[in-house]
């Protein structure tokens, strides 16, 4: 038996890629790799940026040299950087570049490609990302969940999965400026509720009242943590008959409100619940003195749904009294642009509002033309973020706590599955080339993953949640009823 095991190990050793790089033919071409990490900017705390070579080969040889210091050398059948060596390489080269030289053995001959660089940013990134993963279907919930990913490793864990409770859907999760101790999460189905978790204390709320259209969705925290803005929506799902367009989610009615957790009261303004206007996607300004939202003139549906265009608007908010201003200001007029705005997200430093721009409506995740744009709050200028946009859908996005990184969802790979990309924006507003969320074996991972990512949120620490305890709370149907402030 021992002899058999010995022969097996010898066979595996001989089959392994362990061929020293000798006399390579140097070609003036960049290698075809997946993901395309050539020339990207990365944070010092990111997991190893492993990649795959696109093409036939017998062996790979990769040398990584830091502009300041450090070397990594791999000679293997895959490119998988050791965690400790990778972390040291990034730490030793903050503010400078690391250079990759890839050689490929084909038919016992080595070819060496032109070297490429990654820049190691001096801007740190947050602990992790929380996102929903869901199959790209429409009729049934299928398997879905809210997951947390440690950005410095490949570790992912489930926070809430719909397999906990039959028929449950989980969505609309939100954290206060990446603070994992202040979380809101919506649960749909027979045991529907809005989960509110603040500094370890958790409640399950019934947020539907006689004065509001529905339970609360699309949350965004006030920077003080004392309020949360939501929209309430009466929506309809509609399917296209043409192959290049898939599905629309249409607002039949929608309003915006603010919730005050300490009193369980909903704060309303007549200016934010006009019958003739659709209001949705509310977000607070970083100083908490304004509430931004999207608004569109009501149109007959489905006859004129392609004429519905959402403008970016704002209303003042008194954070001491919890009251609203007496007028609506329009920051970007959708009719003048002949475009529609969704998912506004202010940077936490107060410089920008990032939003998605599409031809019409507000369900831009299936709009191929949807792109990311920036509104400069300091000078009022607008620009498309051409550095990250592609020929396919760019949609939901969020900022890191220092406002120098953002994560966004994109269907650029195949038009069907949404993946997550990260990019850096420096103090002058220059945006770096985006990079796909790293995985241990990216080709294998993304090729086999039959789920889309959506609603990515940065978090500054692991979310404290006990799935089994939460499951019992959900099925108990014990809910706190919110009420409208008189």
Tab-separated table of C-alpha atoms in Angstrom:
chain	number	residue	atom	x	y	z
A	1	UNK	CA	0.000	0.000	0.000
A	2	UNK	CA	2.825	2.403	0.905
A	3	UNK	CA	4.501	1.680	-2.449
A	4	UNK	CA	1.258	2.525	-4.308
A	5	UNK	CA	0.944	5.838	-2.441
A	6	UNK	CA	4.604	6.600	-3.200
A	7	UNK	CA	4.076	5.961	-6.938
A	8	UNK	CA	0.979	8.178	-6.915
A	9	UNK	CA	2.910	11.051	-5.319
A	10	UNK	CA	5.764	10.609	-7.811
A	11	UNK	CA	3.257	10.652	-10.678
A	12	UNK	CA	1.585	13.801	-9.408
A	13	UNK	CA	4.972	15.471	-8.981
A	14	UNK	CA	6.013	14.635	-12.526
A	15	UNK	CA	2.662	15.886	-13.877
A	16	UNK	CA	2.878	19.173	-11.952
A	17	UNK	CA	4.081	22.340	-13.620
A	18	UNK	CA	7.614	22.794	-12.326
A	19	UNK	CA	9.562	23.839	-15.388
A	20	UNK	CA	12.110	26.612	-14.799
A	21	UNK	CA	11.867	29.640	-17.073
A	22	UNK	CA	14.691	29.376	-19.578
A	23	UNK	CA	15.528	31.567	-22.587
A	24	UNK	CA	12.019	32.980	-23.146
A	25	UNK	CA	11.096	34.622	-26.415
A	26	UNK	CA	10.124	38.186	-25.487
A	27	UNK	CA	7.146	39.622	-27.345
A	28	UNK	CA	5.893	43.190	-27.268
A	29	UNK	CA	2.340	42.292	-26.287
A	30	UNK	CA	0.384	42.379	-23.066
A	31	UNK	CA	-0.953	39.009	-21.927
A	32	UNK	CA	-4.642	38.160	-22.224
A	33	UNK	CA	-5.693	37.611	-18.618
A	34	UNK	CA	-8.948	37.236	-16.698
A	35	UNK	CA	-9.939	39.404	-14.972
A	36	UNK	CA	-8.300	42.313	-16.754
A	37	UNK	CA	-6.192	43.654	-13.887
A	38	UNK	CA	-3.656	45.382	-16.151
A	39	UNK	CA	-3.068	48.959	-15.011
A	40	UNK	CA	-5.610	48.977	-12.188
A	41	UNK	CA	-5.303	50.849	-8.897
A	42	UNK	CA	-5.775	48.713	-5.778
A	43	UNK	CA	-6.032	49.401	-2.034
A	44	UNK	CA	-3.358	48.097	0.272
A	45	UNK	CA	-5.831	45.828	2.065
A	46	UNK	CA	-7.228	43.963	-0.940
A	47	UNK	CA	-7.156	40.171	-1.237
A	48	UNK	CA	-4.622	38.628	-3.639
A	49	UNK	CA	-5.381	39.703	-7.211
A	50	UNK	CA	-5.170	36.214	-8.670
A	51	UNK	CA	-5.857	35.924	-12.387
A	52	UNK	CA	-6.089	33.344	-15.163
A	53	UNK	CA	-4.213	33.240	-18.442
A	54	UNK	CA	-6.579	33.080	-21.427
A	55	UNK	CA	-5.131	30.513	-23.768
A	56	UNK	CA	-3.521	27.114	-23.941
A	57	UNK	CA	-0.359	26.571	-21.932
A	58	UNK	CA	1.732	23.969	-20.168
A	59	UNK	CA	3.194	26.121	-17.425
A	60	UNK	CA	3.075	29.685	-16.124
A	61	UNK	CA	5.835	31.769	-14.642
A	62	UNK	CA	5.014	35.077	-12.954
A	63	UNK	CA	7.406	37.522	-11.360
A	64	UNK	CA	6.103	40.429	-9.306
A	65	UNK	CA	8.541	43.182	-8.325
A	66	UNK	CA	7.720	46.140	-6.111
A	67	UNK	CA	8.893	49.583	-7.253
A	68	UNK	CA	10.090	50.215	-3.700
A	69	UNK	CA	10.886	46.692	-2.533
A	70	UNK	CA	9.778	43.071	-2.566
A	71	UNK	CA	9.592	40.153	-4.989
A	72	UNK	CA	7.168	37.289	-5.569
A	73	UNK	CA	7.955	34.459	-7.979
A	74	UNK	CA	5.537	31.691	-8.974
A	75	UNK	CA	6.183	28.822	-11.372
A	76	UNK	CA	3.000	26.784	-11.493
A	77	UNK	CA	-0.045	25.806	-13.522
A	78	UNK	CA	-2.070	28.622	-11.904
A	79	UNK	CA	-1.486	32.120	-10.587
A	80	UNK	CA	-2.409	32.139	-6.924
A	81	UNK	CA	-0.401	34.523	-4.771
A	82	UNK	CA	0.411	33.455	-1.195
A	83	UNK	CA	-1.600	35.603	1.184
A	84	UNK	CA	1.240	36.721	3.450
A	85	UNK	CA	3.605	37.546	0.574
A	86	UNK	CA	0.885	39.473	-1.247
A	87	UNK	CA	-0.015	41.550	1.809
A	88	UNK	CA	3.640	42.424	2.439
A	89	UNK	CA	4.155	43.352	-1.207
A	90	UNK	CA	1.270	45.835	-1.070
A	91	UNK	CA	2.261	47.276	2.302
A	92	UNK	CA	5.857	47.820	1.164
A	93	UNK	CA	4.773	49.628	-2.007
A	94	UNK	CA	1.968	51.958	-0.901
A	95	UNK	CA	1.872	54.998	-3.150
A	96	UNK	CA	3.859	53.261	-5.881
A	97	UNK	CA	3.563	50.430	-8.385
A	98	UNK	CA	4.134	46.696	-8.474
A	99	UNK	CA	5.222	45.228	-11.808
A	100	UNK	CA	4.096	41.837	-13.177
A	101	UNK	CA	6.011	39.860	-15.786
A	102	UNK	CA	4.171	36.810	-17.110
A	103	UNK	CA	5.817	34.041	-19.126
A	104	UNK	CA	3.885	31.155	-20.652
A	105	UNK	CA	5.193	27.785	-21.742
A	106	UNK	CA	3.585	26.424	-24.921
A	107	UNK	CA	4.807	23.277	-26.628
A	108	UNK	CA	7.917	23.295	-24.448
A	109	UNK	CA	8.750	26.831	-25.532
A	110	UNK	CA	8.627	29.859	-23.227
A	111	UNK	CA	7.071	33.163	-24.315
A	112	UNK	CA	7.487	36.246	-22.135
A	113	UNK	CA	4.882	39.013	-22.435
A	114	UNK	CA	5.371	42.714	-21.887
A	115	UNK	CA	5.311	43.655	-18.210
A	116	UNK	CA	2.328	45.459	-16.706
A	117	UNK	CA	1.736	47.337	-13.463
A	118	UNK	CA	-0.751	47.773	-10.666
A	119	UNK	CA	-0.697	50.945	-8.596
A	120	UNK	CA	-1.039	50.585	-4.811
A	121	UNK	CA	-3.134	53.479	-3.547
A	122	UNK	CA	-2.437	55.314	-0.308
A	123	UNK	CA	-6.205	55.504	0.263
A	124	UNK	CA	-7.328	52.648	2.561
A	125	UNK	CA	-10.486	50.665	1.934
A	126	UNK	CA	-13.106	49.452	4.406
A	127	UNK	CA	-13.292	46.009	5.986
A	128	UNK	CA	-15.765	44.427	3.636
A	129	UNK	CA	-18.772	44.392	1.352
A	130	UNK	CA	-22.322	43.250	2.048
A	131	UNK	CA	-24.432	42.381	-0.981
A	132	UNK	CA	-27.380	40.326	-2.113
A	133	UNK	CA	-26.861	37.386	-4.470
A	134	UNK	CA	-29.853	36.300	-6.481
A	135	UNK	CA	-30.543	34.275	-9.607
A	136	UNK	CA	-31.290	36.571	-12.581
A	137	UNK	CA	-34.904	35.396	-12.836
A	138	UNK	CA	-38.219	37.127	-12.365
A	139	UNK	CA	-41.147	34.877	-11.494
A	140	UNK	CA	-39.971	33.251	-8.266
A	141	UNK	CA	-37.572	34.219	-5.516
A	142	UNK	CA	-35.314	31.184	-6.065
A	143	UNK	CA	-32.357	30.950	-3.693
A	144	UNK	CA	-31.055	34.296	-2.502
A	145	UNK	CA	-29.328	35.795	0.466
A	146	UNK	CA	-27.450	38.690	2.002
A	147	UNK	CA	-23.736	37.895	2.220
A	148	UNK	CA	-20.688	39.527	3.759
A	149	UNK	CA	-17.275	39.443	2.093
A	150	UNK	CA	-14.010	40.291	3.845
A	151	UNK	CA	-12.148	42.362	1.237
A	152	UNK	CA	-8.724	41.413	2.585
A	153	UNK	CA	-9.407	37.686	2.060
A	154	UNK	CA	-11.696	35.466	-0.004
A	155	UNK	CA	-13.861	34.690	3.022
A	156	UNK	CA	-17.604	35.076	2.539
A	157	UNK	CA	-20.394	34.249	4.982
A	158	UNK	CA	-24.180	34.288	4.796
A	159	UNK	CA	-25.931	36.807	7.020
A	160	UNK	CA	-29.490	35.951	5.969
A	161	UNK	CA	-30.668	33.397	3.395
A	162	UNK	CA	-34.220	32.867	2.220
A	163	UNK	CA	-33.849	29.138	2.888
A	164	UNK	CA	-34.315	30.065	6.568
A	165	UNK	CA	-38.053	30.530	6.079
A	166	UNK	CA	-40.040	29.135	3.097
A	167	UNK	CA	-41.233	31.845	0.697
A	168	UNK	CA	-39.061	34.566	2.210
A	169	UNK	CA	-37.366	37.278	0.145
A	170	UNK	CA	-34.619	39.481	1.592
A	171	UNK	CA	-33.576	42.815	0.125
A	172	UNK	CA	-33.034	46.529	0.759
A	173	UNK	CA	-30.180	46.228	3.259
A	174	UNK	CA	-28.465	49.433	4.355
A	175	UNK	CA	-25.778	50.600	6.788
A	176	UNK	CA	-25.070	54.070	8.158
A	177	UNK	CA	-21.924	55.273	6.390
A	178	UNK	CA	-20.488	51.716	6.439
A	179	UNK	CA	-21.265	51.313	10.184
A	180	UNK	CA	-22.164	47.633	10.523
A	181	UNK	CA	-23.783	48.321	13.923
A	182	UNK	CA	-26.578	50.327	12.294
A	183	UNK	CA	-28.441	48.150	9.814
A	184	UNK	CA	-31.841	48.081	8.125
A	185	UNK	CA	-33.062	45.079	6.098
A	186	UNK	CA	-36.395	44.347	4.437
A	187	UNK	CA	-38.039	40.916	4.506
A	188	UNK	CA	-40.889	40.004	2.158
A	189	UNK	CA	-43.279	37.092	2.247
A	190	UNK	CA	-45.680	35.613	4.782
A	191	UNK	CA	-43.392	36.699	7.624
A	192	UNK	CA	-42.619	40.112	6.168
A	193	UNK	CA	-40.961	42.793	8.279
A	194	UNK	CA	-38.362	45.543	8.316
A	195	UNK	CA	-35.396	44.464	10.422
A	196	UNK	CA	-33.771	47.267	12.397
A	197	UNK	CA	-30.526	46.577	14.258
A	198	UNK	CA	-28.862	49.452	16.130
A	199	UNK	CA	-25.830	48.880	18.371
A	200	UNK	CA	-26.753	45.256	19.055
A	201	UNK	CA	-30.456	45.880	19.683
A	202	UNK	CA	-32.742	44.367	17.057
A	203	UNK	CA	-36.417	44.893	16.260
A	204	UNK	CA	-38.697	43.569	13.554
A	205	UNK	CA	-41.064	46.299	12.410
A	206	UNK	CA	-44.344	46.501	10.573
A	207	UNK	CA	-43.759	49.709	8.603
A	208	UNK	CA	-47.069	49.726	6.694
A	209	UNK	CA	-49.557	52.260	8.074
A	210	UNK	CA	-52.988	53.501	7.027
A	211	UNK	CA	-51.318	56.694	5.770
A	212	UNK	CA	-48.621	55.085	3.608
A	213	UNK	CA	-48.680	53.054	0.388
A	214	UNK	CA	-46.647	50.060	1.505
A	215	UNK	CA	-43.968	48.812	3.828
A	216	UNK	CA	-40.738	50.816	3.704
A	217	UNK	CA	-38.084	50.046	1.066
A	218	UNK	CA	-34.926	51.656	-0.414
A	219	UNK	CA	-33.452	52.786	2.946
A	220	UNK	CA	-30.767	55.380	3.592
A	221	UNK	CA	-29.509	56.426	7.021
A	222	UNK	CA	-29.182	59.946	8.332
A	223	UNK	CA	-25.506	60.503	9.305
A	224	UNK	CA	-26.556	61.036	12.940
A	225	UNK	CA	-28.129	57.578	13.024
A	226	UNK	CA	-31.335	59.119	14.413
A	227	UNK	CA	-33.362	58.823	11.205
A	228	UNK	CA	-33.718	56.617	8.146
A	229	UNK	CA	-35.241	57.736	4.844
A	230	UNK	CA	-37.357	55.248	2.898
A	231	UNK	CA	-39.645	55.188	-0.077
A	232	UNK	CA	-42.998	53.433	-0.169
A	233	UNK	CA	-43.936	52.046	-3.558
A	234	UNK	CA	-46.803	50.395	-5.371
A	235	UNK	CA	-44.945	48.620	-8.156
A	236	UNK	CA	-45.748	46.427	-11.117
A	237	UNK	CA	-43.434	44.049	-12.953
A	238	UNK	CA	-43.683	44.086	-16.739
A	239	UNK	CA	-41.923	42.058	-19.435
A	240	UNK	CA	-40.730	43.204	-22.853
A	241	UNK	CA	-41.607	41.384	-26.044
A	242	UNK	CA	-38.303	42.282	-27.729
A	243	UNK	CA	-35.197	40.215	-27.042
A	244	UNK	CA	-32.847	43.098	-26.242
A	245	UNK	CA	-35.092	44.385	-23.446
A	246	UNK	CA	-36.077	42.150	-20.572
A	247	UNK	CA	-38.061	43.451	-17.642
A	248	UNK	CA	-39.310	46.691	-16.118
A	249	UNK	CA	-40.398	47.433	-12.582
A	250	UNK	CA	-42.850	50.327	-12.805
A	251	UNK	CA	-44.034	52.617	-10.047
A	252	UNK	CA	-47.807	52.975	-10.051
A	253	UNK	CA	-47.428	55.156	-6.970
A	254	UNK	CA	-44.468	56.074	-4.786
A	255	UNK	CA	-43.733	58.457	-1.922
A	256	UNK	CA	-40.796	59.335	0.327
A	257	UNK	CA	-40.798	59.403	4.133
A	258	UNK	CA	-38.421	59.426	7.116
A	259	UNK	CA	-38.507	57.010	10.046
A	260	UNK	CA	-37.464	57.940	13.616
A	261	UNK	CA	-36.363	54.690	15.328
A	262	UNK	CA	-36.343	55.944	18.923
A	263	UNK	CA	-40.059	56.851	18.800
A	264	UNK	CA	-41.176	54.328	16.134
A	265	UNK	CA	-42.691	57.254	14.257
A	266	UNK	CA	-42.927	57.935	10.538
A	267	UNK	CA	-42.354	61.554	9.498
A	268	UNK	CA	-44.303	62.725	6.456
A	269	UNK	CA	-44.388	65.822	4.266
A	270	UNK	CA	-47.176	66.652	1.787
A	271	UNK	CA	-44.449	67.717	-0.645
A	272	UNK	CA	-43.092	64.135	-0.685
A	273	UNK	CA	-46.395	62.324	-1.217
A	274	UNK	CA	-47.987	64.109	-4.129
A	275	UNK	CA	-50.463	61.998	-6.062
A	276	UNK	CA	-49.300	63.409	-9.393
A	277	UNK	CA	-45.596	62.706	-8.724
A	278	UNK	CA	-43.568	59.509	-8.267
A	279	UNK	CA	-40.967	60.057	-5.495
A	280	UNK	CA	-38.350	57.405	-4.744
A	281	UNK	CA	-34.699	56.584	-3.830
A	282	UNK	CA	-34.230	59.044	-0.919
A	283	UNK	CA	-30.728	59.756	0.465
A	284	UNK	CA	-29.487	62.244	3.053
A	285	UNK	CA	-26.703	64.732	2.440
A	286	UNK	CA	-23.500	64.059	4.438
A	287	UNK	CA	-24.291	66.940	6.807
A	288	UNK	CA	-27.839	65.668	7.273
A	289	UNK	CA	-29.449	68.984	6.308
A	290	UNK	CA	-30.916	67.864	2.982
A	291	UNK	CA	-32.852	64.928	1.657
A	292	UNK	CA	-32.158	64.094	-1.989
A	293	UNK	CA	-34.567	61.935	-3.982
A	294	UNK	CA	-35.727	61.087	-7.502
A	295	UNK	CA	-39.057	62.399	-8.780
A	296	UNK	CA	-41.035	61.939	-11.989
A	297	UNK	CA	-44.339	63.259	-13.256
A	298	UNK	CA	-47.027	60.616	-13.115
A	299	UNK	CA	-47.842	59.087	-16.509
A	300	UNK	CA	-50.403	56.544	-17.704
A	301	UNK	CA	-48.941	53.044	-17.364
A	302	UNK	CA	-48.176	51.044	-19.450
A	303	UNK	CA	-49.043	53.354	-22.350
A	304	UNK	CA	-46.382	55.984	-21.616
A	305	UNK	CA	-43.888	54.193	-19.382
A	306	UNK	CA	-41.029	55.067	-21.756
A	307	UNK	CA	-41.788	58.747	-21.195
A	308	UNK	CA	-41.348	58.517	-17.417
A	309	UNK	CA	-38.111	60.264	-16.498
A	310	UNK	CA	-36.894	60.885	-12.955
A	311	UNK	CA	-35.191	64.157	-11.976
A	312	UNK	CA	-32.828	64.589	-9.040
A	313	UNK	CA	-34.478	66.772	-6.394
A	314	UNK	CA	-33.903	67.866	-2.796
A	315	UNK	CA	-35.752	69.198	0.214
A	316	UNK	CA	-34.320	70.701	3.401
A	317	UNK	CA	-34.420	68.598	6.558
A	318	UNK	CA	-34.183	69.891	10.146
A	319	UNK	CA	-32.282	67.168	11.980
A	320	UNK	CA	-33.076	68.640	15.409
A	321	UNK	CA	-36.836	68.842	14.928
A	322	UNK	CA	-37.263	66.097	12.354
A	323	UNK	CA	-39.162	68.415	10.003
A	324	UNK	CA	-38.988	69.134	6.290
A	325	UNK	CA	-38.503	72.340	4.297
A	326	UNK	CA	-41.344	74.045	2.451
A	327	UNK	CA	-40.111	73.676	-1.136
A	328	UNK	CA	-38.661	71.150	-3.555
A	329	UNK	CA	-35.500	72.068	-5.472
A	330	UNK	CA	-34.592	70.377	-8.755
A	331	UNK	CA	-30.852	69.730	-9.081
A	332	UNK	CA	-30.958	67.894	-12.418
A	333	UNK	CA	-33.984	68.241	-14.706
A	334	UNK	CA	-34.606	64.909	-16.412
A	335	UNK	CA	-36.800	66.396	-19.121
A	336	UNK	CA	-34.042	68.752	-20.235
A	337	UNK	CA	-31.589	65.860	-20.473
A	338	UNK	CA	-34.170	63.487	-21.963
A	339	UNK	CA	-32.785	60.910	-19.550
A	340	UNK	CA	-33.808	59.397	-16.203
A	341	UNK	CA	-31.939	59.296	-12.880
A	342	UNK	CA	-31.872	56.468	-10.340
A	343	UNK	CA	-29.816	55.415	-7.290
A	344	UNK	CA	-28.331	58.780	-6.216
A	345	UNK	CA	-25.505	58.272	-3.728
A	346	UNK	CA	-23.708	61.270	-2.144
A	347	UNK	CA	-20.022	60.841	-1.340
A	348	UNK	CA	-19.477	61.130	2.410
A	349	UNK	CA	-17.023	64.002	1.960
A	350	UNK	CA	-19.796	66.125	0.424
A	351	UNK	CA	-18.106	66.556	-2.969
A	352	UNK	CA	-20.268	64.491	-5.304
A	353	UNK	CA	-23.501	62.694	-5.968
A	354	UNK	CA	-23.046	59.570	-8.077
A	355	UNK	CA	-26.125	58.311	-9.910
A	356	UNK	CA	-27.230	55.990	-12.688
A	357	UNK	CA	-28.510	57.600	-15.895
A	358	UNK	CA	-30.726	55.668	-18.309
A	359	UNK	CA	-33.233	56.471	-21.036
A	360	UNK	CA	-36.369	56.208	-18.911
A	361	UNK	CA	-37.887	54.771	-15.720
A	362	UNK	CA	-36.043	53.894	-12.518
A	363	UNK	CA	-35.368	50.157	-12.820
A	364	UNK	CA	-32.038	50.663	-14.561
A	365	UNK	CA	-30.453	47.290	-13.723
A	366	UNK	CA	-31.841	45.851	-16.994
A	367	UNK	CA	-31.143	48.945	-19.117
A	368	UNK	CA	-28.192	48.269	-21.402
A	369	UNK	CA	-27.648	52.020	-21.876
A	370	UNK	CA	-27.444	52.721	-18.120
A	371	UNK	CA	-24.210	54.471	-17.090
A	372	UNK	CA	-22.728	56.048	-13.965
A	373	UNK	CA	-22.542	59.843	-13.713
A	374	UNK	CA	-21.142	62.352	-11.226
A	375	UNK	CA	-22.700	65.596	-10.062
A	376	UNK	CA	-20.057	67.897	-8.578
A	377	UNK	CA	-21.768	69.587	-5.615
A	378	UNK	CA	-19.070	72.249	-5.390
A	379	UNK	CA	-19.443	73.730	-8.867
A	380	UNK	CA	-22.638	72.064	-10.164
A	381	UNK	CA	-20.911	70.378	-13.109
A	382	UNK	CA	-22.015	67.014	-14.511
A	383	UNK	CA	-19.973	64.305	-16.188
A	384	UNK	CA	-20.244	60.722	-17.237
A	385	UNK	CA	-17.732	58.457	-15.479
A	386	UNK	CA	-16.253	57.247	-18.762
A	387	UNK	CA	-13.396	55.542	-16.894
A	388	UNK	CA	-15.753	52.848	-15.567
A	389	UNK	CA	-18.700	52.757	-17.969
A	390	UNK	CA	-19.035	49.998	-20.550
A	391	UNK	CA	-21.309	49.088	-23.471
A	392	UNK	CA	-23.605	47.278	-21.055
A	393	UNK	CA	-25.399	48.065	-17.803
A	394	UNK	CA	-23.728	49.937	-14.971
A	395	UNK	CA	-26.191	50.327	-12.153
A	396	UNK	CA	-26.227	50.241	-8.347
A	397	UNK	CA	-23.202	51.730	-6.556
A	398	UNK	CA	-21.947	52.865	-3.138
A	399	UNK	CA	-19.067	54.823	-1.596
A	400	UNK	CA	-16.394	53.748	0.866
A	401	UNK	CA	-16.259	55.627	4.183
A	402	UNK	CA	-13.370	57.862	3.020
A	403	UNK	CA	-15.110	58.599	-0.332
A	404	UNK	CA	-12.032	57.477	-2.312
A	405	UNK	CA	-13.392	54.082	-3.402
A	406	UNK	CA	-16.690	53.089	-4.896
A	407	UNK	CA	-18.232	49.752	-5.761
A	408	UNK	CA	-20.681	49.331	-8.609
A	409	UNK	CA	-22.609	46.588	-10.345
A	410	UNK	CA	-22.113	45.869	-14.039
A	411	UNK	CA	-23.316	43.408	-16.671
A	412	UNK	CA	-20.350	44.111	-18.956
A	413	UNK	CA	-19.221	40.512	-19.195
A	414	UNK	CA	-22.266	38.829	-20.706
A	415	UNK	CA	-25.252	41.182	-20.390
A	416	UNK	CA	-26.984	38.763	-18.012
A	417	UNK	CA	-25.093	38.336	-14.737
A	418	UNK	CA	-24.273	41.326	-12.559
A	419	UNK	CA	-20.749	41.399	-11.130
A	420	UNK	CA	-19.122	43.814	-8.687
A	421	UNK	CA	-16.315	46.180	-9.643
A	422	UNK	CA	-14.275	48.598	-7.535
A	423	UNK	CA	-12.591	51.830	-8.567
A	424	UNK	CA	-10.651	54.647	-6.926
A	425	UNK	CA	-11.298	58.393	-7.170
A	426	UNK	CA	-8.507	60.716	-6.068
A	427	UNK	CA	-8.725	64.186	-4.537
A	428	UNK	CA	-8.705	65.802	-8.007
A	429	UNK	CA	-11.671	63.668	-9.095
A	430	UNK	CA	-9.706	61.380	-11.417
A	431	UNK	CA	-11.164	57.850	-11.518
A	432	UNK	CA	-9.002	54.745	-11.951
A	433	UNK	CA	-9.650	51.738	-14.154
A	434	UNK	CA	-12.137	49.461	-12.323
A	435	UNK	CA	-11.300	45.929	-11.245
A	436	UNK	CA	-13.515	42.897	-10.728
A	437	UNK	CA	-13.995	41.746	-7.134
A	438	UNK	CA	-11.056	39.334	-6.582
A	439	UNK	CA	-11.631	35.601	-6.149
A	440	UNK	CA	-9.228	32.756	-5.367
A	441	UNK	CA	-9.692	31.222	-8.810
A	442	UNK	CA	-11.609	33.907	-10.702
A	443	UNK	CA	-12.304	32.039	-13.956
A	444	UNK	CA	-13.598	28.983	-12.144
A	445	UNK	CA	-15.599	31.056	-9.643
A	446	UNK	CA	-17.352	33.414	-12.042
A	447	UNK	CA	-17.900	30.774	-14.722
A	448	UNK	CA	-19.759	28.532	-12.259
A	449	UNK	CA	-21.587	31.262	-10.314
A	450	UNK	CA	-25.208	31.317	-11.495
A	451	UNK	CA	-26.174	34.290	-9.355
A	452	UNK	CA	-26.055	38.051	-9.769
A	453	UNK	CA	-24.721	40.486	-7.203
A	454	UNK	CA	-26.738	43.559	-6.305
A	455	UNK	CA	-26.947	46.363	-3.725
A	456	UNK	CA	-23.291	46.309	-2.613
A	457	UNK	CA	-22.556	48.227	0.618
A	458	UNK	CA	-19.180	48.815	2.247
A	459	UNK	CA	-18.903	47.893	5.940
A	460	UNK	CA	-16.236	48.907	8.456
A	461	UNK	CA	-16.397	45.678	10.515
A	462	UNK	CA	-18.145	42.271	10.499
A	463	UNK	CA	-21.914	42.412	10.918
A	464	UNK	CA	-22.996	40.918	14.243
A	465	UNK	CA	-25.928	38.656	13.537
A	466	UNK	CA	-26.957	35.175	14.711
A	467	UNK	CA	-28.843	33.497	11.825
A	468	UNK	CA	-30.644	30.880	13.959
A	469	UNK	CA	-31.817	33.434	16.493
A	470	UNK	CA	-32.984	35.698	13.686
A	471	UNK	CA	-34.857	32.802	12.090
A	472	UNK	CA	-36.854	32.279	15.286
A	473	UNK	CA	-37.646	35.985	15.467
A	474	UNK	CA	-38.875	36.068	11.871
A	475	UNK	CA	-41.256	33.109	12.184
A	476	UNK	CA	-42.587	34.361	15.535
A	477	UNK	CA	-44.403	37.182	13.693
A	478	UNK	CA	-43.767	39.468	16.663
A	479	UNK	CA	-43.630	42.938	15.146
A	480	UNK	CA	-43.403	46.524	16.375
A	481	UNK	CA	-46.031	48.636	14.649
A	482	UNK	CA	-44.795	52.042	13.506
A	483	UNK	CA	-47.122	55.034	13.537
A	484	UNK	CA	-47.333	58.341	11.723
A	485	UNK	CA	-46.302	61.366	13.748
A	486	UNK	CA	-49.250	63.718	14.169
